[in-house]
Coordinates of C-alpha atoms in Angstrom, one line a residue:
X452 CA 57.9 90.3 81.7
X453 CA 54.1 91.0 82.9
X454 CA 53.6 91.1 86.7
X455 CA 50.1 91.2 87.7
X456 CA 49.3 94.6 89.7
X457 CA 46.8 92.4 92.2
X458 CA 48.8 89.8 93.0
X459 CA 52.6 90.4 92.2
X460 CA 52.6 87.2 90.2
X461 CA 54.1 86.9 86.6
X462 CA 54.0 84.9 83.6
X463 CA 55.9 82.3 85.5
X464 CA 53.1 81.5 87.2
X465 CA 49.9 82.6 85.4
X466 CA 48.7 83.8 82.6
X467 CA 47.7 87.1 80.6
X468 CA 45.9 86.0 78.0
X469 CA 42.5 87.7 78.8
X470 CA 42.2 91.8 78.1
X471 CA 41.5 93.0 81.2
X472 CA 39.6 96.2 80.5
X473 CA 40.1 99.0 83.2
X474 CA 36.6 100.6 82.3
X475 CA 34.2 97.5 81.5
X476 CA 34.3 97.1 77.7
X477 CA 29.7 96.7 78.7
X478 CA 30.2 100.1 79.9
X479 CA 32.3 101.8 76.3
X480 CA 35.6 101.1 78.0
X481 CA 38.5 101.0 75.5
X482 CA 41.8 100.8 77.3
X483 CA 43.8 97.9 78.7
X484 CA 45.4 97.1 81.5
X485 CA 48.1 94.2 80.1
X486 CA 49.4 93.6 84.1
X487 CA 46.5 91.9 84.9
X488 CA 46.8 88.2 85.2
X489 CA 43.9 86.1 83.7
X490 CA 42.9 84.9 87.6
X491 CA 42.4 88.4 88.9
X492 CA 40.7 89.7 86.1
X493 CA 38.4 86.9 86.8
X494 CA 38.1 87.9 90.1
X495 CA 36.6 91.1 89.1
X496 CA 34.5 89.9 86.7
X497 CA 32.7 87.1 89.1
X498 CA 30.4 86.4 92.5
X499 CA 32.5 86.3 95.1
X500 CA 30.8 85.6 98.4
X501 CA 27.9 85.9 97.2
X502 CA 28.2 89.2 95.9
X503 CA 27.5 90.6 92.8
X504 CA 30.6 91.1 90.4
X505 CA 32.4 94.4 91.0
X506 CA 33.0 95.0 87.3
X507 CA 28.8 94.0 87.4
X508 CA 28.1 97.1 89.6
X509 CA 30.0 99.5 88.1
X510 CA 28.4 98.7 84.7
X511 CA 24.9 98.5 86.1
X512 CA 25.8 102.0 87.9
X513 CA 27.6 104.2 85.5
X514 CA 25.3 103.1 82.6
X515 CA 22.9 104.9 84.2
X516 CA 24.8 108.4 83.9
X517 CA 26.0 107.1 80.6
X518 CA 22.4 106.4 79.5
X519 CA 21.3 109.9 80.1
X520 CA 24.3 111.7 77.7
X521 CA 23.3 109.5 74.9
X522 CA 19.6 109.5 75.1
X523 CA 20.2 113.5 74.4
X524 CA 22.5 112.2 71.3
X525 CA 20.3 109.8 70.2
X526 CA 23.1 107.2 70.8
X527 CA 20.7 104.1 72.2
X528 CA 19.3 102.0 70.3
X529 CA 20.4 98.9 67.0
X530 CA 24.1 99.9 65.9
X531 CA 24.4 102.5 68.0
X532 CA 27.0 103.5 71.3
X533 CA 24.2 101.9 74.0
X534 CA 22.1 99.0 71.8
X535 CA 20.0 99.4 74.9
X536 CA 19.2 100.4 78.6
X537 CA 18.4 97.8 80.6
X538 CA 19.5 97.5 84.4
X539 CA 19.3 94.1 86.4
X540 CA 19.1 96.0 90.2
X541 CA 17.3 99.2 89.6
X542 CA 13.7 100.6 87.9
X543 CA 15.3 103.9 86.2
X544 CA 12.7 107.0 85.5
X545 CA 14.6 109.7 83.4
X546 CA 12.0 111.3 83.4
X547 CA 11.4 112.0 86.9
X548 CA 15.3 111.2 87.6
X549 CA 14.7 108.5 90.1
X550 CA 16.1 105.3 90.4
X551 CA 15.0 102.8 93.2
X552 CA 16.1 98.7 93.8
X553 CA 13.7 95.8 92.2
X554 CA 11.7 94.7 94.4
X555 CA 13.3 91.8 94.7
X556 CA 16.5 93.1 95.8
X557 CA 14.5 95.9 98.1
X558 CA 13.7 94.1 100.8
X559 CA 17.0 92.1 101.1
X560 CA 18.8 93.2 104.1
X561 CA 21.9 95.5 103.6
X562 CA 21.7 94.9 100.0
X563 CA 22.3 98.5 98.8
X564 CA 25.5 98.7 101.4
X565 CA 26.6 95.7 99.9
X566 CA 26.4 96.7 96.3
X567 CA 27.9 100.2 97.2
X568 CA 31.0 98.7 99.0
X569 CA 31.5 96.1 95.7
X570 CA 31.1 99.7 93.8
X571 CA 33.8 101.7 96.3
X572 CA 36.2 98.8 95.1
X573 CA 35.6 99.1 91.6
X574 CA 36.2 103.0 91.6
X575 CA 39.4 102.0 93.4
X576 CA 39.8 99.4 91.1
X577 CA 39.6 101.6 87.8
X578 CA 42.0 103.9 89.8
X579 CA 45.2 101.5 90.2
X580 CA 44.7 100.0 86.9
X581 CA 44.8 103.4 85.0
X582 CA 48.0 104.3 87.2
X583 CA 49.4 101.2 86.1
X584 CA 48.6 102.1 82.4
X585 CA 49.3 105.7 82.0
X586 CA 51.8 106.0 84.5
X587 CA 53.7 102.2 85.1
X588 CA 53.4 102.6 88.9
X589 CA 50.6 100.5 89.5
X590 CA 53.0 98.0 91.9
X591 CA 54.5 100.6 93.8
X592 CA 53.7 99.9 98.2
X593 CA 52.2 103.2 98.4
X594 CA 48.9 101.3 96.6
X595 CA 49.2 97.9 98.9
X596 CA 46.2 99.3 100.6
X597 CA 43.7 99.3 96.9
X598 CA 45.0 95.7 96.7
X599 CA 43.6 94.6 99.7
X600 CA 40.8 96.6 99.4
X601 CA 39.8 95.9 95.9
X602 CA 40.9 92.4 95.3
X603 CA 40.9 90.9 98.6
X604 CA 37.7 92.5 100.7
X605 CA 40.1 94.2 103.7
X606 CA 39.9 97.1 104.9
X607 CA 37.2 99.8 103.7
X608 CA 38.4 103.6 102.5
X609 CA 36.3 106.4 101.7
X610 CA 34.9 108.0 98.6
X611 CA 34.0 112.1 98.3
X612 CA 31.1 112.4 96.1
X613 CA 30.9 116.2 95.2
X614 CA 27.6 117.6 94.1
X615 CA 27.4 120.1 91.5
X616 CA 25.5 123.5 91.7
X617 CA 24.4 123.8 87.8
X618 CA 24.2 121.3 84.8
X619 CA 26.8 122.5 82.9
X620 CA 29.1 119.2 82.6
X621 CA 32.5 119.5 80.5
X622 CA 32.4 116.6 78.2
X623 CA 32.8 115.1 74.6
X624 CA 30.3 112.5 72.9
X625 CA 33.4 110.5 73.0
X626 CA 33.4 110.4 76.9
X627 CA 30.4 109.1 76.9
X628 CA 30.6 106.5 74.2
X629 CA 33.9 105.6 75.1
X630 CA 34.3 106.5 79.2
X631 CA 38.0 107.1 80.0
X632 CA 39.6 108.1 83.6
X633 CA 42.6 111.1 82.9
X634 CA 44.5 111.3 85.5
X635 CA 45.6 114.8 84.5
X636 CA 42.4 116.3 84.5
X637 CA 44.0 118.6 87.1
X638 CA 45.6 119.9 84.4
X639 CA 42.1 121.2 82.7
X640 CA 39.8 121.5 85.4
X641 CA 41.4 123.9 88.3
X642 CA 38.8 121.9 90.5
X643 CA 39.9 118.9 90.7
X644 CA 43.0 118.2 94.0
X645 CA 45.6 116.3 93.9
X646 CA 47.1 116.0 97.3
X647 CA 49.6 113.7 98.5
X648 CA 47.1 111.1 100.4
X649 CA 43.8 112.2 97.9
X650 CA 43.3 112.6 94.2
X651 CA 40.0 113.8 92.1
X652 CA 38.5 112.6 88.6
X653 CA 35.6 112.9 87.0
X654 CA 34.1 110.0 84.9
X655 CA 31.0 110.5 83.4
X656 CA 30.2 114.0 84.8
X657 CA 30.6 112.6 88.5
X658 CA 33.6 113.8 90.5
X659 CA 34.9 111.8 92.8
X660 CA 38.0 111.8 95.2
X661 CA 39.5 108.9 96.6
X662 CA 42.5 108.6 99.1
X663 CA 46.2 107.5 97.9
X664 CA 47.5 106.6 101.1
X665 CA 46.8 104.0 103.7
X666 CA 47.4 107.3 106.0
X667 CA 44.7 109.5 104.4
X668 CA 43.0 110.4 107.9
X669 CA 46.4 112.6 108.9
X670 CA 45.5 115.0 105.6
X671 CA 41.9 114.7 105.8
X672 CA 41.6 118.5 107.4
X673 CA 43.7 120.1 104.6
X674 CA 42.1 118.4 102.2
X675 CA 38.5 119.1 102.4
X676 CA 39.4 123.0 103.2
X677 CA 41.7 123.0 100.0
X678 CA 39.1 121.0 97.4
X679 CA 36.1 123.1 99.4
X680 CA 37.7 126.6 97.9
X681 CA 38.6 125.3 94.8
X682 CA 35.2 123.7 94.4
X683 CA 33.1 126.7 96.0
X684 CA 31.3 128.3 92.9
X685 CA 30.7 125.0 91.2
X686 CA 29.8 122.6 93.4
X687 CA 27.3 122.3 96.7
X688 CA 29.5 120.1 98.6
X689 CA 30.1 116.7 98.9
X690 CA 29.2 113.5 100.8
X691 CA 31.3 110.1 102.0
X692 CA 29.3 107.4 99.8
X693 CA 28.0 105.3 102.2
X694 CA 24.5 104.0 100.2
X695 CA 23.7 104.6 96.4
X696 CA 21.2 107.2 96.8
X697 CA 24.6 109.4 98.0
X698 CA 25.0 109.5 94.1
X699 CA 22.6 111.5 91.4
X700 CA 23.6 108.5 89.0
X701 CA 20.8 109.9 86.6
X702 CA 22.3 113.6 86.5
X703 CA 19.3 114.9 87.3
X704 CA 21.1 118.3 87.8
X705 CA 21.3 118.4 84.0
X706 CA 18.0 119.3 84.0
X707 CA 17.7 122.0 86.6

């Protein structure tokens, strides 16, 4: 029987009939999440106090990064992975690798926090639904905290942005066609940590960690001296994402 990983309710009580995509299927996302109930996928999909949709933002975001792998391919454009680039919130230059808000959404006060906290949820969001898909543990207590967080506004938790030192990005056309989160990447990339209250993943050649505990604080000091030496000859450093311009969302370190 399907039990919805948000809200712990089951067929009994609503339905699953929507696919609720883990990575937005606007961003190349293929995979499924099937514990999702129909209300809850909504949820994610939708305004919700008058913000924009979380699944919005991290489509409007991450197609930014995705833009720029398959421009190189020639992968925009009629029948192609990316028909087009158009983005409702930002004026993107690939050229000069800037982005910047509309105007209309520039002068609106705390409008880029906002937009980056619906964004910290999605990441989170992506997160628990992938557990729940590759590893069947999305309902365990240990991830009450990402509910709250993700699907019910309470609570804010960090996310390490790490910035990279050269352009050299470890990818297949696929990843950027068809974005996927691997939670083993570990496994591959010796710089990536996986620590009891943090984990790592890179997703579109961003690498991000994100905490796994509702304790994280009582690691925090091992983990940023463990992922600093493993990330010391390939990355700068990294920052807490407070405001979009924390991010390089149009790689512009792939042309340095």
């Amino acid at each position: 029987m399907k039990k919805c990983i948000w809200c712990s309710k089951t067929e009994h009580n609503v339905e699953f009939k929507k696919l609720a995509h883990t990575i937005p299927q606007t961003l190349g996302g293929k995979n499924i999440c099937e514990n999702v109930c129909d209300i809850c996928n909504l949820y994610f999909g939708s305004y919700n106090n008058k913000l924009p949709p979380i699944e919005t933002i991290i489509k409007e975001t991450f197609n930014i990064s995705r833009a720029k792998f398959l421009q190189i391919d020639n992968e925009i454009g009629k029948n192609k992975a990316m028909p087009r680039f158009s983005s409702i919130y930002f004026n993107v230059d690939f050229v000069k690798n800037k982005f910047k808000l509309k105007p209309s959404y520039k002068y609106n006060l705390h409008f880029q926090e906002k937009i980056s906290r619906q964004f910290k949820k999605g990441i989170y969001k992506i997160f628990l639904e992938e557990t729940e898909r590759q590893k069947k543990d999305g309902h365990i207590g240990k991830y009450d905290f990402i509910r709250e967080f993700s699907r019910y506004d309470l609570g804010d938790y960090p996310i390490f942005y790490f910035e990279r030192n050269h352009g050299i990005i470890l990818m297949t056309k696929n990843w950027a066609k068809e974005p996927e989160l691997f939670l083993e990447d570990n496994i591959k990339f010796k710089y990536l940590i996986n620590e009891p209250f943090f984990f790592e993943f890179e997703l579109l050649g961003h690498v991000f960690g994100i905490v796994t505990s509702r304790n994280w604080e009582i690691g925090l000091d091992n983990y940023l001296k463990k992922t600093s030496e493993a990330k010391k000859d390939i990355f700068k450093g990294y920052k807490v994402i407070k405001n979009f311009s924390d991010v390089d969302l149009t790689l512009s370190i792939l042309d340095d």
